[in-house]
Each structure stands twice: as structure tokens, then as C-alpha cells.
Amino acid sequence: MAATHLEQKQNTAAFDLIQHAAEIVHELSNTLDPRAAPELCALLGDVYQFVGLRLVWSLTQCDVKHLRDAERVLQPIVEGFATAIAT
């Protein structure tokens, strides 16, 4: 939705959604417990950092490309969570 808002030059609406997404990614990052799974946490930490940076860049540059990059990288994790919840 944020990308659509950016494309339509509705920056305020986009910024609110991007900020909310950044808060979610930050919380996901804070839940990582390297003692339980150090390699997995390192990989997920890298993904969350990448996504967080892309969200910030999309805010500062009003660039949909960065949002699409974040979405593309996060999609497999979202699908994994959905599968885990369903089972």
C-alpha cells in the first residue's frame, strides 16, 4: 500500500505505512535469540537490517524501488510465518 501511495505522490500516507513497517521489522529483529539458533539469527538479522535500510531509503528518497526490494526480500519470511501459523 505504501508503494501505491508513493506512486500517487501521497507521501504522508506512504510515510505512515513505511514507518509502521519499519517498527514491525525492528520488533522482529529484537525477538531474535542468538543463543537458541545463532546461524539463523545472524541470517535473519541481516535480512531485517537490509529491509530496514530499504524502508529508510524509501522514506528519504521517496523511491518505490526500495520498497519493492524490501518486499521481495521479506516475502519468503512472511510466507514461512503464515505456513507455521497454519500448521
mmCIF file of N, CA, C and O in Angstrom:
data_model
loop_
_atom_site.group_PDB
_atom_site.id
_atom_site.type_symbol
_atom_site.label_atom_id
_atom_site.label_comp_id
_atom_site.label_asym_id
_atom_site.label_seq_id
_atom_site.Cartn_x
_atom_site.Cartn_y
_atom_site.Cartn_z
ATOM 1 N N MET A 1 0.827 -1.195 0.000
ATOM 2 C CA MET A 1 0.000 0.000 0.000
ATOM 3 C C MET A 1 0.868 1.255 0.000
ATOM 4 O O MET A 1 0.537 2.231 -0.651
ATOM 5 N N ALA A 2 1.984 1.208 0.732
ATOM 6 C CA ALA A 2 2.860 2.372 0.782
ATOM 7 C C ALA A 2 3.426 2.693 -0.597
ATOM 8 O O ALA A 2 3.535 3.858 -0.980
ATOM 9 N N ALA A 3 3.776 1.663 -1.348
ATOM 10 C CA ALA A 3 4.308 1.876 -2.693
ATOM 11 C C ALA A 3 3.267 2.566 -3.574
ATOM 12 O O ALA A 3 3.599 3.492 -4.322
ATOM 13 N N THR A 4 2.042 2.123 -3.479
ATOM 14 C CA THR A 4 0.971 2.750 -4.259
ATOM 15 C C THR A 4 0.823 4.216 -3.887
ATOM 16 O O THR A 4 0.691 5.079 -4.757
ATOM 17 N N HIS A 5 0.879 4.500 -2.592
ATOM 18 C CA HIS A 5 0.790 5.896 -2.143
ATOM 19 C C HIS A 5 1.957 6.722 -2.678
ATOM 20 O O HIS A 5 1.758 7.858 -3.120
ATOM 21 N N LEU A 6 3.162 6.159 -2.648
ATOM 22 C CA LEU A 6 4.315 6.889 -3.180
ATOM 23 C C LEU A 6 4.151 7.147 -4.672
ATOM 24 O O LEU A 6 4.456 8.247 -5.157
ATOM 25 N N GLU A 7 3.695 6.150 -5.397
ATOM 26 C CA GLU A 7 3.493 6.304 -6.839
ATOM 27 C C GLU A 7 2.470 7.396 -7.144
ATOM 28 O O GLU A 7 2.573 8.090 -8.149
ATOM 29 N N GLN A 8 1.502 7.553 -6.250
ATOM 30 C CA GLN A 8 0.451 8.553 -6.443
ATOM 31 C C GLN A 8 0.796 9.881 -5.765
ATOM 32 O O GLN A 8 -0.053 10.762 -5.650
ATOM 33 N N LYS A 9 2.044 10.003 -5.315
ATOM 34 C CA LYS A 9 2.537 11.235 -4.668
ATOM 35 C C LYS A 9 1.764 11.576 -3.398
ATOM 36 O O LYS A 9 1.655 12.725 -3.011
ATOM 37 N N GLN A 10 1.249 10.539 -2.730
ATOM 38 C CA GLN A 10 0.572 10.708 -1.445
ATOM 39 C C GLN A 10 1.585 10.351 -0.351
ATOM 40 O O GLN A 10 1.471 9.335 0.334
ATOM 41 N N ASN A 11 2.568 11.230 -0.223
ATOM 42 C CA ASN A 11 3.724 10.919 0.616
ATOM 43 C C ASN A 11 3.387 10.751 2.093
ATOM 44 O O ASN A 11 3.950 9.888 2.757
ATOM 45 N N THR A 12 2.486 11.551 2.611
ATOM 46 C CA THR A 12 2.156 11.436 4.035
ATOM 47 C C THR A 12 1.585 10.067 4.357
ATOM 48 O O THR A 12 1.991 9.434 5.333
ATOM 49 N N ALA A 13 0.663 9.605 3.548
ATOM 50 C CA ALA A 13 0.071 8.280 3.769
ATOM 51 C C ALA A 13 1.130 7.198 3.619
ATOM 52 O O ALA A 13 1.182 6.249 4.415
ATOM 53 N N ALA A 14 2.010 7.355 2.626
ATOM 54 C CA ALA A 14 3.082 6.380 2.424
ATOM 55 C C ALA A 14 4.029 6.373 3.614
ATOM 56 O O ALA A 14 4.422 5.306 4.097
ATOM 57 N N PHE A 15 4.404 7.538 4.084
ATOM 58 C CA PHE A 15 5.357 7.624 5.188
ATOM 59 C C PHE A 15 4.820 6.942 6.439
ATOM 60 O O PHE A 15 5.557 6.256 7.143
ATOM 61 N N ASP A 16 3.532 7.139 6.728
ATOM 62 C CA ASP A 16 2.940 6.499 7.908
ATOM 63 C C ASP A 16 3.028 4.974 7.806
ATOM 64 O O ASP A 16 3.371 4.294 8.777
ATOM 65 N N LEU A 17 2.728 4.433 6.630
ATOM 66 C CA LEU A 17 2.784 2.979 6.429
ATOM 67 C C LEU A 17 4.221 2.458 6.474
ATOM 68 O O LEU A 17 4.483 1.404 7.049
ATOM 69 N N ILE A 18 5.136 3.204 5.885
ATOM 70 C CA ILE A 18 6.544 2.790 5.893
ATOM 71 C C ILE A 18 7.087 2.817 7.315
ATOM 72 O O ILE A 18 7.805 1.901 7.730
ATOM 73 N N GLN A 19 6.731 3.838 8.061
ATOM 74 C CA GLN A 19 7.180 3.922 9.448
ATOM 75 C C GLN A 19 6.636 2.740 10.255
ATOM 76 O O GLN A 19 7.348 2.141 11.058
ATOM 77 N N HIS A 20 5.387 2.396 10.040
ATOM 78 C CA HIS A 20 4.794 1.254 10.739
ATOM 79 C C HIS A 20 5.521 -0.043 10.364
ATOM 80 O O HIS A 20 5.827 -0.866 11.234
ATOM 81 N N ALA A 21 5.824 -0.210 9.078
ATOM 82 C CA ALA A 21 6.566 -1.391 8.630
ATOM 83 C C ALA A 21 7.946 -1.433 9.277
ATOM 84 O O ALA A 21 8.401 -2.496 9.710
ATOM 85 N N ALA A 22 8.601 -0.287 9.369
ATOM 86 C CA ALA A 22 9.927 -0.228 9.992
ATOM 87 C C ALA A 22 9.855 -0.617 11.474
ATOM 88 O O ALA A 22 10.741 -1.309 11.985
ATOM 89 N N GLU A 23 8.811 -0.205 12.140
ATOM 90 C CA GLU A 23 8.626 -0.576 13.554
ATOM 91 C C GLU A 23 8.443 -2.085 13.690
ATOM 92 O O GLU A 23 8.982 -2.698 14.617
ATOM 93 N N ILE A 24 7.709 -2.692 12.788
ATOM 94 C CA ILE A 24 7.499 -4.140 12.815
ATOM 95 C C ILE A 24 8.817 -4.868 12.588
ATOM 96 O O ILE A 24 9.153 -5.814 13.319
ATOM 97 N N VAL A 25 9.580 -4.428 11.602
ATOM 98 C CA VAL A 25 10.872 -5.057 11.322
ATOM 99 C C VAL A 25 11.806 -4.901 12.519
ATOM 100 O O VAL A 25 12.519 -5.841 12.889
ATOM 101 N N HIS A 26 11.772 -3.744 13.150
ATOM 102 C CA HIS A 26 12.596 -3.521 14.345
ATOM 103 C C HIS A 26 12.200 -4.491 15.458
ATOM 104 O O HIS A 26 13.066 -5.076 16.120
ATOM 105 N N GLU A 27 10.915 -4.669 15.665
ATOM 106 C CA GLU A 27 10.447 -5.616 16.686
ATOM 107 C C GLU A 27 10.842 -7.046 16.348
ATOM 108 O O GLU A 27 11.243 -7.812 17.233
ATOM 109 N N LEU A 28 10.725 -7.425 15.083
ATOM 110 C CA LEU A 28 11.155 -8.767 14.673
ATOM 111 C C LEU A 28 12.641 -8.966 14.985
ATOM 112 O O LEU A 28 13.048 -10.013 15.488
ATOM 113 N N SER A 29 13.417 -7.958 14.689
ATOM 114 C CA SER A 29 14.855 -8.022 14.960
ATOM 115 C C SER A 29 15.125 -8.183 16.457
ATOM 116 O O SER A 29 16.011 -8.939 16.859
ATOM 117 N N ASN A 30 14.348 -7.488 17.269
ATOM 118 C CA ASN A 30 14.533 -7.562 18.725
ATOM 119 C C ASN A 30 14.153 -8.919 19.305
ATOM 120 O O ASN A 30 14.565 -9.245 20.416
ATOM 121 N N THR A 31 13.362 -9.699 18.583
ATOM 122 C CA THR A 31 12.946 -11.006 19.104
ATOM 123 C C THR A 31 13.969 -12.109 18.833
ATOM 124 O O THR A 31 13.818 -13.211 19.353
ATOM 125 N N LEU A 32 14.969 -11.817 18.025
ATOM 126 C CA LEU A 32 15.974 -12.843 17.710
ATOM 127 C C LEU A 32 16.761 -13.221 18.955
ATOM 128 O O LEU A 32 17.189 -12.352 19.715
ATOM 129 N N ASP A 33 16.943 -14.511 19.149
ATOM 130 C CA ASP A 33 17.706 -15.016 20.302
ATOM 131 C C ASP A 33 18.863 -15.867 19.777
ATOM 132 O O ASP A 33 18.687 -17.063 19.518
ATOM 133 N N PRO A 34 20.032 -15.262 19.629
ATOM 134 C CA PRO A 34 21.170 -15.995 19.067
ATOM 135 C C PRO A 34 21.585 -17.216 19.881
ATOM 136 O O PRO A 34 22.204 -18.130 19.346
ATOM 137 N N ARG A 35 21.221 -17.263 21.150
ATOM 138 C CA ARG A 35 21.559 -18.440 21.962
ATOM 139 C C ARG A 35 20.797 -19.663 21.491
ATOM 140 O O ARG A 35 21.288 -20.778 21.577
ATOM 141 N N ALA A 36 19.589 -19.450 20.967
ATOM 142 C CA ALA A 36 18.758 -20.563 20.525
ATOM 143 C C ALA A 36 19.159 -21.067 19.141
ATOM 144 O O ALA A 36 19.140 -22.273 18.895
ATOM 145 N N ALA A 37 19.504 -20.150 18.249
ATOM 146 C CA ALA A 37 19.855 -20.530 16.875
ATOM 147 C C ALA A 37 20.768 -19.457 16.290
ATOM 148 O O ALA A 37 20.308 -18.567 15.576
ATOM 149 N N PRO A 38 22.044 -19.535 16.603
ATOM 150 C CA PRO A 38 22.953 -18.448 16.208
ATOM 151 C C PRO A 38 23.027 -18.196 14.701
ATOM 152 O O PRO A 38 23.001 -17.044 14.264
ATOM 153 N N GLU A 39 23.108 -19.235 13.899
ATOM 154 C CA GLU A 39 23.225 -19.038 12.451
ATOM 155 C C GLU A 39 21.944 -18.461 11.861
ATOM 156 O O GLU A 39 21.991 -17.542 11.033
ATOM 157 N N LEU A 40 20.816 -19.001 12.280
ATOM 158 C CA LEU A 40 19.538 -18.494 11.800
ATOM 159 C C LEU A 40 19.348 -17.029 12.197
ATOM 160 O O LEU A 40 18.921 -16.209 11.386
ATOM 161 N N CYS A 41 19.683 -16.711 13.426
ATOM 162 C CA CYS A 41 19.538 -15.335 13.898
ATOM 163 C C CYS A 41 20.458 -14.388 13.136
ATOM 164 O O CYS A 41 20.073 -13.260 12.831
ATOM 165 N N ALA A 42 21.649 -14.834 12.807
ATOM 166 C CA ALA A 42 22.564 -13.997 12.033
ATOM 167 C C ALA A 42 21.983 -13.729 10.645
ATOM 168 O O ALA A 42 22.006 -12.588 10.161
ATOM 169 N N LEU A 43 21.442 -14.771 10.017
ATOM 170 C CA LEU A 43 20.843 -14.601 8.688
ATOM 171 C C LEU A 43 19.611 -13.690 8.740
ATOM 172 O O LEU A 43 19.469 -12.780 7.919
ATOM 173 N N LEU A 44 18.734 -13.959 9.683
ATOM 174 C CA LEU A 44 17.540 -13.127 9.807
ATOM 175 C C LEU A 44 17.907 -11.694 10.173
ATOM 176 O O LEU A 44 17.290 -10.747 9.681
ATOM 177 N N GLY A 45 18.904 -11.530 11.023
ATOM 178 C CA GLY A 45 19.362 -10.189 11.377
ATOM 179 C C GLY A 45 19.826 -9.419 10.154
ATOM 180 O O GLY A 45 19.520 -8.230 10.002
ATOM 181 N N ASP A 46 20.548 -10.095 9.271
ATOM 182 C CA ASP A 46 20.991 -9.455 8.029
ATOM 183 C C ASP A 46 19.800 -9.072 7.157
ATOM 184 O O ASP A 46 19.775 -7.982 6.572
ATOM 185 N N VAL A 47 18.824 -9.964 7.066
ATOM 186 C CA VAL A 47 17.630 -9.668 6.269
ATOM 187 C C VAL A 47 16.891 -8.472 6.859
ATOM 188 O O VAL A 47 16.509 -7.541 6.131
ATOM 189 N N TYR A 48 16.687 -8.477 8.167
ATOM 190 C CA TYR A 48 15.968 -7.376 8.805
ATOM 191 C C TYR A 48 16.720 -6.056 8.645
ATOM 192 O O TYR A 48 16.103 -5.001 8.447
ATOM 193 N N GLN A 49 18.032 -6.104 8.713
ATOM 194 C CA GLN A 49 18.821 -4.887 8.521
ATOM 195 C C GLN A 49 18.659 -4.372 7.088
ATOM 196 O O GLN A 49 18.472 -3.177 6.867
ATOM 197 N N PHE A 50 18.737 -5.271 6.124
ATOM 198 C CA PHE A 50 18.549 -4.898 4.717
ATOM 199 C C PHE A 50 17.179 -4.250 4.521
ATOM 200 O O PHE A 50 17.064 -3.184 3.901
ATOM 201 N N VAL A 51 16.155 -4.902 5.038
ATOM 202 C CA VAL A 51 14.787 -4.394 4.876
ATOM 203 C C VAL A 51 14.651 -3.036 5.566
ATOM 204 O O VAL A 51 14.082 -2.094 4.998
ATOM 205 N N GLY A 52 15.177 -2.923 6.767
ATOM 206 C CA GLY A 52 15.103 -1.651 7.486
ATOM 207 C C GLY A 52 15.776 -0.518 6.726
ATOM 208 O O GLY A 52 15.227 0.593 6.641
ATOM 209 N N LEU A 53 16.933 -0.796 6.166
ATOM 210 C CA LEU A 53 17.622 0.230 5.374
ATOM 211 C C LEU A 53 16.816 0.618 4.143
ATOM 212 O O LEU A 53 16.717 1.803 3.797
ATOM 213 N N ARG A 54 16.248 -0.354 3.469
ATOM 214 C CA ARG A 54 15.447 -0.051 2.285
ATOM 215 C C ARG A 54 14.218 0.786 2.654
ATOM 216 O O ARG A 54 13.824 1.676 1.906
ATOM 217 N N LEU A 55 13.633 0.508 3.805
ATOM 218 C CA LEU A 55 12.485 1.308 4.235
ATOM 219 C C LEU A 55 12.899 2.754 4.497
ATOM 220 O O LEU A 55 12.210 3.694 4.084
ATOM 221 N N VAL A 56 14.033 2.930 5.157
ATOM 222 C CA VAL A 56 14.530 4.283 5.418
ATOM 223 C C VAL A 56 14.838 5.000 4.105
ATOM 224 O O VAL A 56 14.472 6.163 3.913
ATOM 225 N N TRP A 57 15.496 4.304 3.190
ATOM 226 C CA TRP A 57 15.816 4.917 1.895
ATOM 227 C C TRP A 57 14.556 5.298 1.142
ATOM 228 O O TRP A 57 14.511 6.325 0.466
ATOM 229 N N SER A 58 13.524 4.459 1.237
ATOM 230 C CA SER A 58 12.281 4.798 0.545
ATOM 231 C C SER A 58 11.665 6.064 1.136
ATOM 232 O O SER A 58 11.087 6.868 0.412
ATOM 233 N N LEU A 59 11.832 6.252 2.437
ATOM 234 C CA LEU A 59 11.329 7.470 3.084
ATOM 235 C C LEU A 59 12.124 8.688 2.654
ATOM 236 O O LEU A 59 11.555 9.735 2.334
ATOM 237 N N THR A 60 13.436 8.570 2.680
ATOM 238 C CA THR A 60 14.271 9.737 2.410
ATOM 239 C C THR A 60 14.332 10.096 0.927
ATOM 240 O O THR A 60 14.524 11.252 0.583
ATOM 241 N N GLN A 61 14.153 9.095 0.073
ATOM 242 C CA GLN A 61 14.263 9.342 -1.367
ATOM 243 C C GLN A 61 12.914 9.288 -2.092
ATOM 244 O O GLN A 61 12.869 9.510 -3.303
ATOM 245 N N CYS A 62 11.852 8.976 -1.354
ATOM 246 C CA CYS A 62 10.516 8.813 -1.962
ATOM 247 C C CYS A 62 10.600 7.917 -3.187
ATOM 248 O O CYS A 62 10.079 8.232 -4.260
ATOM 249 N N ASP A 63 11.253 6.770 -3.010
ATOM 250 C CA ASP A 63 11.528 5.866 -4.123
ATOM 251 C C ASP A 63 10.862 4.511 -3.888
ATOM 252 O O ASP A 63 11.194 3.807 -2.933
ATOM 253 N N VAL A 64 9.952 4.166 -4.776
ATOM 254 C CA VAL A 64 9.215 2.910 -4.675
ATOM 255 C C VAL A 64 10.138 1.709 -4.836
ATOM 256 O O VAL A 64 9.894 0.655 -4.249
ATOM 257 N N LYS A 65 11.214 1.850 -5.587
ATOM 258 C CA LYS A 65 12.131 0.739 -5.837
ATOM 259 C C LYS A 65 12.632 0.141 -4.524
ATOM 260 O O LYS A 65 12.708 -1.073 -4.380
ATOM 261 N N HIS A 66 12.948 0.986 -3.567
ATOM 262 C CA HIS A 66 13.448 0.491 -2.284
ATOM 263 C C HIS A 66 12.369 -0.297 -1.531
ATOM 264 O O HIS A 66 12.661 -1.300 -0.885
ATOM 265 N N LEU A 67 11.143 0.150 -1.643
ATOM 266 C CA LEU A 67 10.037 -0.599 -1.017
ATOM 267 C C LEU A 67 9.868 -1.958 -1.664
ATOM 268 O O LEU A 67 9.654 -2.962 -0.983
ATOM 269 N N ARG A 68 9.958 -2.000 -2.970
ATOM 270 C CA ARG A 68 9.822 -3.270 -3.692
ATOM 271 C C ARG A 68 10.955 -4.227 -3.332
ATOM 272 O O ARG A 68 10.745 -5.430 -3.204
ATOM 273 N N ASP A 69 12.175 -3.691 -3.161
ATOM 274 C CA ASP A 69 13.303 -4.525 -2.732
ATOM 275 C C ASP A 69 13.032 -5.129 -1.355
ATOM 276 O O ASP A 69 13.256 -6.317 -1.128
ATOM 277 N N ALA A 70 12.548 -4.305 -0.440
ATOM 278 C CA ALA A 70 12.247 -4.781 0.912
ATOM 279 C C ALA A 70 11.166 -5.853 0.875
ATOM 280 O O ALA A 70 11.274 -6.895 1.535
ATOM 281 N N GLU A 71 10.140 -5.607 0.104
ATOM 282 C CA GLU A 71 9.028 -6.555 -0.016
ATOM 283 C C GLU A 71 9.508 -7.897 -0.585
ATOM 284 O O GLU A 71 9.158 -8.957 -0.087
ATOM 285 N N ARG A 72 10.323 -7.827 -1.629
ATOM 286 C CA ARG A 72 10.832 -9.037 -2.294
ATOM 287 C C ARG A 72 11.655 -9.887 -1.334
ATOM 288 O O ARG A 72 11.509 -11.114 -1.283
ATOM 289 N N VAL A 73 12.486 -9.255 -0.531
ATOM 290 C CA VAL A 73 13.361 -9.985 0.383
ATOM 291 C C VAL A 73 12.582 -10.538 1.580
ATOM 292 O O VAL A 73 12.871 -11.626 2.072
ATOM 293 N N LEU A 74 11.589 -9.803 2.030
ATOM 294 C CA LEU A 74 10.831 -10.220 3.217
ATOM 295 C C LEU A 74 9.743 -11.242 2.902
ATOM 296 O O LEU A 74 9.313 -11.986 3.785
ATOM 297 N N GLN A 75 9.324 -11.328 1.655
ATOM 298 C CA GLN A 75 8.205 -12.201 1.278
ATOM 299 C C GLN A 75 8.389 -13.665 1.702
ATOM 300 O O GLN A 75 7.460 -14.263 2.251
ATOM 301 N N PRO A 76 9.550 -14.286 1.495
ATOM 302 C CA PRO A 76 9.690 -15.686 1.933
ATOM 303 C C PRO A 76 9.536 -15.858 3.446
ATOM 304 O O PRO A 76 9.018 -16.878 3.904
ATOM 305 N N ILE A 77 9.946 -14.867 4.202
ATOM 306 C CA ILE A 77 9.803 -14.947 5.662
ATOM 307 C C ILE A 77 8.328 -14.831 6.034
ATOM 308 O O ILE A 77 7.837 -15.571 6.891
ATOM 309 N N VAL A 78 7.620 -13.944 5.383
ATOM 310 C CA VAL A 78 6.181 -13.793 5.626
ATOM 311 C C VAL A 78 5.466 -15.092 5.302
ATOM 312 O O VAL A 78 4.619 -15.559 6.085
ATOM 313 N N GLU A 79 5.823 -15.695 4.179
ATOM 314 C CA GLU A 79 5.208 -16.978 3.800
ATOM 315 C C GLU A 79 5.540 -18.068 4.810
ATOM 316 O O GLU A 79 4.694 -18.900 5.135
ATOM 317 N N GLY A 80 6.761 -18.053 5.318
ATOM 318 C CA GLY A 80 7.152 -19.023 6.337
ATOM 319 C C GLY A 80 6.354 -18.886 7.617
ATOM 320 O O GLY A 80 5.912 -19.877 8.214
ATOM 321 N N PHE A 81 6.148 -17.629 8.047
ATOM 322 C CA PHE A 81 5.324 -17.388 9.235
ATOM 323 C C PHE A 81 3.892 -17.865 8.999
ATOM 324 O O PHE A 81 3.282 -18.489 9.867
ATOM 325 N N ALA A 82 3.357 -17.578 7.816
ATOM 326 C CA ALA A 82 1.984 -17.985 7.502
ATOM 327 C C ALA A 82 1.850 -19.497 7.530
ATOM 328 O O ALA A 82 0.874 -20.042 8.060
ATOM 329 N N THR A 83 2.829 -20.189 6.992
ATOM 330 C CA THR A 83 2.815 -21.657 6.996
ATOM 331 C C THR A 83 2.908 -22.188 8.413
ATOM 332 O O THR A 83 2.186 -23.125 8.789
ATOM 333 N N ALA A 84 3.787 -21.602 9.211
ATOM 334 C CA ALA A 84 3.939 -22.040 10.601
ATOM 335 C C ALA A 84 2.653 -21.847 11.391
ATOM 336 O O ALA A 84 2.265 -22.710 12.182
ATOM 337 N N ILE A 85 1.990 -20.743 11.171
ATOM 338 C CA ILE A 85 0.738 -20.472 11.877
ATOM 339 C C ILE A 85 -0.352 -21.442 11.441
ATOM 340 O O ILE A 85 -1.127 -21.938 12.262
ATOM 341 N N ALA A 86 -0.386 -21.748 10.154
ATOM 342 C CA ALA A 86 -1.413 -22.654 9.625
ATOM 343 C C ALA A 86 -1.241 -24.079 10.140
ATOM 344 O O ALA A 86 -2.216 -24.824 10.228
ATOM 345 N N THR A 87 0.002 -24.463 10.444
ATOM 346 C CA THR A 87 0.231 -25.816 10.927
ATOM 347 C C THR A 87 0.357 -25.761 12.404
ATOM 348 O O THR A 87 0.173 -26.474 13.196
#
